[in-house]
PDB file of C-alpha atoms in Angstrom:
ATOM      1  CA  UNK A   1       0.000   0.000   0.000  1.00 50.00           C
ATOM      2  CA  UNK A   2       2.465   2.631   1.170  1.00 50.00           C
ATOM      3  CA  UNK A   3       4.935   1.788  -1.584  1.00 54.00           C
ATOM      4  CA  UNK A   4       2.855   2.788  -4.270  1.00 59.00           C
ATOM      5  CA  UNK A   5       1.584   5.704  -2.857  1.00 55.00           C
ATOM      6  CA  UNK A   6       5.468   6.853  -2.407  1.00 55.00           C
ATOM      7  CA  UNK A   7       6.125   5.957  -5.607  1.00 58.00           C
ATOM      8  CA  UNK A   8       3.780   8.481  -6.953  1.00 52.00           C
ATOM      9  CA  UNK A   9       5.418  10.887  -4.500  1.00 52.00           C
ATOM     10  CA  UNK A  10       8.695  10.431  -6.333  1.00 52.00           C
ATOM     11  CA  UNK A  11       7.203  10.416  -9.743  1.00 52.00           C
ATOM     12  CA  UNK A  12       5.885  13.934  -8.733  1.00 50.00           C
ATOM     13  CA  UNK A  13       8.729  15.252  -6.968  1.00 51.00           C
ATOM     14  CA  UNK A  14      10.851  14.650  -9.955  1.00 49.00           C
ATOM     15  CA  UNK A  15       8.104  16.764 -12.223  1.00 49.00           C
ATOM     16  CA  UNK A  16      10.431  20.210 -13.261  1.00 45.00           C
ATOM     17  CA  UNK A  17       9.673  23.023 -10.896  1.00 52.00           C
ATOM     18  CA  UNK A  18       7.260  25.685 -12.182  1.00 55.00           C
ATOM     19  CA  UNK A  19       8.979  28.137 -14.124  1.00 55.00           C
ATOM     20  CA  UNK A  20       9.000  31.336 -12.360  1.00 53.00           C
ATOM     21  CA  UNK A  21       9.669  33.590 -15.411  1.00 56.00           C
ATOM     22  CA  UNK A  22       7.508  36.343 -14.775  1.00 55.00           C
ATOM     23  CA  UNK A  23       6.676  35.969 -11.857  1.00 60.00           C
ATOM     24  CA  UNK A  24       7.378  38.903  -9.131  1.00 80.00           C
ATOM     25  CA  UNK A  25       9.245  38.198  -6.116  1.00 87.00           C
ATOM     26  CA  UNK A  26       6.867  37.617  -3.930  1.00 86.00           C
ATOM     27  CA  UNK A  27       5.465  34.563  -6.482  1.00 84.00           C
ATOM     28  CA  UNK A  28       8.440  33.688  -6.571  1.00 88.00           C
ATOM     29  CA  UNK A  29       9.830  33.087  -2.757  1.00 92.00           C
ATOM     30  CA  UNK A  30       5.813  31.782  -2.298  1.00 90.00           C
ATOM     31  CA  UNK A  31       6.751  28.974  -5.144  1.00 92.00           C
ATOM     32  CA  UNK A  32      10.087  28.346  -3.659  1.00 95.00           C
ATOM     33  CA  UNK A  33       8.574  27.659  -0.260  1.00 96.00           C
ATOM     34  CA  UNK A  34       5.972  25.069  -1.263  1.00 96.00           C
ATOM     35  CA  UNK A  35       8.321  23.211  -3.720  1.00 97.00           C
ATOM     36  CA  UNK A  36      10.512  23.118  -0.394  1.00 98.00           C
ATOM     37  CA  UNK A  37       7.479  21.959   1.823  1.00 98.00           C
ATOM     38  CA  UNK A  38       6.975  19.499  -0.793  1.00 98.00           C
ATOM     39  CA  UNK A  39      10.524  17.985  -1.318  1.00 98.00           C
ATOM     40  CA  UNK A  40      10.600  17.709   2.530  1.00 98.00           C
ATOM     41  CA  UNK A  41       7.087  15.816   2.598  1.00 99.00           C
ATOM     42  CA  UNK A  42       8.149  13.766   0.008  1.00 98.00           C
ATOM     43  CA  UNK A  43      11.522  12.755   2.286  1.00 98.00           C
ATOM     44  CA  UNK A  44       8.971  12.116   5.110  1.00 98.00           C
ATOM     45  CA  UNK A  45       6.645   9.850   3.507  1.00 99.00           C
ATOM     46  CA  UNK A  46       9.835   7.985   2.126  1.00 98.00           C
ATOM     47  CA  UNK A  47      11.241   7.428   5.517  1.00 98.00           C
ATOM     48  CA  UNK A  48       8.008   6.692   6.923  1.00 98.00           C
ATOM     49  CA  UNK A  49       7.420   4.125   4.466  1.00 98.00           C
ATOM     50  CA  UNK A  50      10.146   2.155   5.654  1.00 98.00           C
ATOM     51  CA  UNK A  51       9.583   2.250   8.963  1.00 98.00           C
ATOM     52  CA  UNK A  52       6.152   1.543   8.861  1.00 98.00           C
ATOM     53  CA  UNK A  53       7.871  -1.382   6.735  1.00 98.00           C
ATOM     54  CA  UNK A  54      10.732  -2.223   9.575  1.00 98.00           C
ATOM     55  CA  UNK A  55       7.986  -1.976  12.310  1.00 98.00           C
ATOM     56  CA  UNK A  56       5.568  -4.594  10.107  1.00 98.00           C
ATOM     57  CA  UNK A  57       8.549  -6.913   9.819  1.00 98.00           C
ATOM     58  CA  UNK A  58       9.022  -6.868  13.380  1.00 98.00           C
ATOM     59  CA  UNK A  59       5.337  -8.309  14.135  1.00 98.00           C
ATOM     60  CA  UNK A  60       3.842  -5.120  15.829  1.00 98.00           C
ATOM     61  CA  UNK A  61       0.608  -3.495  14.999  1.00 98.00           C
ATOM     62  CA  UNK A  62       1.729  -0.138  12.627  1.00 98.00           C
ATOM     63  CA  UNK A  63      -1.814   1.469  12.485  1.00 98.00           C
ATOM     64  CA  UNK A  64      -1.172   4.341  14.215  1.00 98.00           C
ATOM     65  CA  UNK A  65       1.964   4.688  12.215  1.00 98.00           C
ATOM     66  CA  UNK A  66      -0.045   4.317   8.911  1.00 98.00           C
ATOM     67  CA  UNK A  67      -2.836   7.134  10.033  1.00 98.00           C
ATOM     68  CA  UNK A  68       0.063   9.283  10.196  1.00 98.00           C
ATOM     69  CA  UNK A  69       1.852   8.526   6.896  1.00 98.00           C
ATOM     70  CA  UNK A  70      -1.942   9.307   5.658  1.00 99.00           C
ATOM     71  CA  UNK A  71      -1.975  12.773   7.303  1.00 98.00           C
ATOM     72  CA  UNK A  72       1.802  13.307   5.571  1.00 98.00           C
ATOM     73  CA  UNK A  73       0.102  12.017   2.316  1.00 99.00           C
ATOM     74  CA  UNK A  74      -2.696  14.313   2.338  1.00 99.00           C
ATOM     75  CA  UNK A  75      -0.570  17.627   3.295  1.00 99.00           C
ATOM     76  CA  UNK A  76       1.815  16.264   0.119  1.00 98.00           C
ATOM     77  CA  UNK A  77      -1.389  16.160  -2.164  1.00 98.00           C
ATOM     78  CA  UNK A  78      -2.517  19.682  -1.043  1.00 98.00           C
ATOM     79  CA  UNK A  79       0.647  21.266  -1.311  1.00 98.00           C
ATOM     80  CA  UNK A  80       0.964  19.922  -4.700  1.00 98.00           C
ATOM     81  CA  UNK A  81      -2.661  20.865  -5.860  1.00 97.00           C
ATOM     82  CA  UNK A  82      -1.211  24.726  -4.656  1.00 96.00           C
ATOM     83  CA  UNK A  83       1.595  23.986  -7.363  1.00 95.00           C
ATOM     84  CA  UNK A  84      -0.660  22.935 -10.009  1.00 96.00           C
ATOM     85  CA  UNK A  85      -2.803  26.061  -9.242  1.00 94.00           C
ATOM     86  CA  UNK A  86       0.658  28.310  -9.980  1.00 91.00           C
ATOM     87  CA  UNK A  87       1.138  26.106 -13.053  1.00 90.00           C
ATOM     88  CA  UNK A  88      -2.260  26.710 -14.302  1.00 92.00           C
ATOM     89  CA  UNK A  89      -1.716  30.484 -13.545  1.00 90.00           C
ATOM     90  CA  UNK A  90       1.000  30.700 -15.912  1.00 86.00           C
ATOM     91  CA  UNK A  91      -0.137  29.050 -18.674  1.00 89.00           C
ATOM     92  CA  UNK A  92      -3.408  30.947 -18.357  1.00 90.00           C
ATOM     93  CA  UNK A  93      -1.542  34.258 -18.191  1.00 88.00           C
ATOM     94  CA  UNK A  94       0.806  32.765 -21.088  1.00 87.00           C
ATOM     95  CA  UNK A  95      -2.610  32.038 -23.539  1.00 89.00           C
ATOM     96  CA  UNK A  96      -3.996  35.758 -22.188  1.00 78.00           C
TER      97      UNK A  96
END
């Protein structure tokens, strides 16, 4: 389960940043901290993923772990819905 969803993490994560061309610098620094917040919430759900891993392997109960890993995953999916909303942005103010 948690494999997977980290795999989509990476495939994400490794998506080119938003270009910034254009953008003032106030855009800008806001784009540089979510792509930041995301990077670092994709390292999280990585390491979580193996511990939730290790702590399965060791025969104890990792539902509270996997609750949280979901609470990582959905703060990764919003901050990378904010990301798409710059990307759209641009290419609307690109067409206009």
């Amino acid at each position: 389960m948690s494999s997977n969803r980290v795999g989509s993490a990476r495939r994400i994560e490794r998506a080119s940043m938003p270009s910034t061309a254009g953008r003032n610098s106030v855009e800008r620094d806001a784009l540089s901290h979510l792509v930041a917040k995301r990077n670092a919430l994709v390292s999280r759900l990585e390491n979580g993923s193996h511990q939730i891993e290790q702590i399965r392997q060791a025969g104890e109960d990792v539902q509270q772990w996997e609750t949280f890993w979901v609470r990582l995953l959905r703060q990764y999916e919003q901050v990378c819905g904010e990301l798409a909303a710059y990307e759209a942005a641009r290419e609307l103010r690109k067409a206009g």
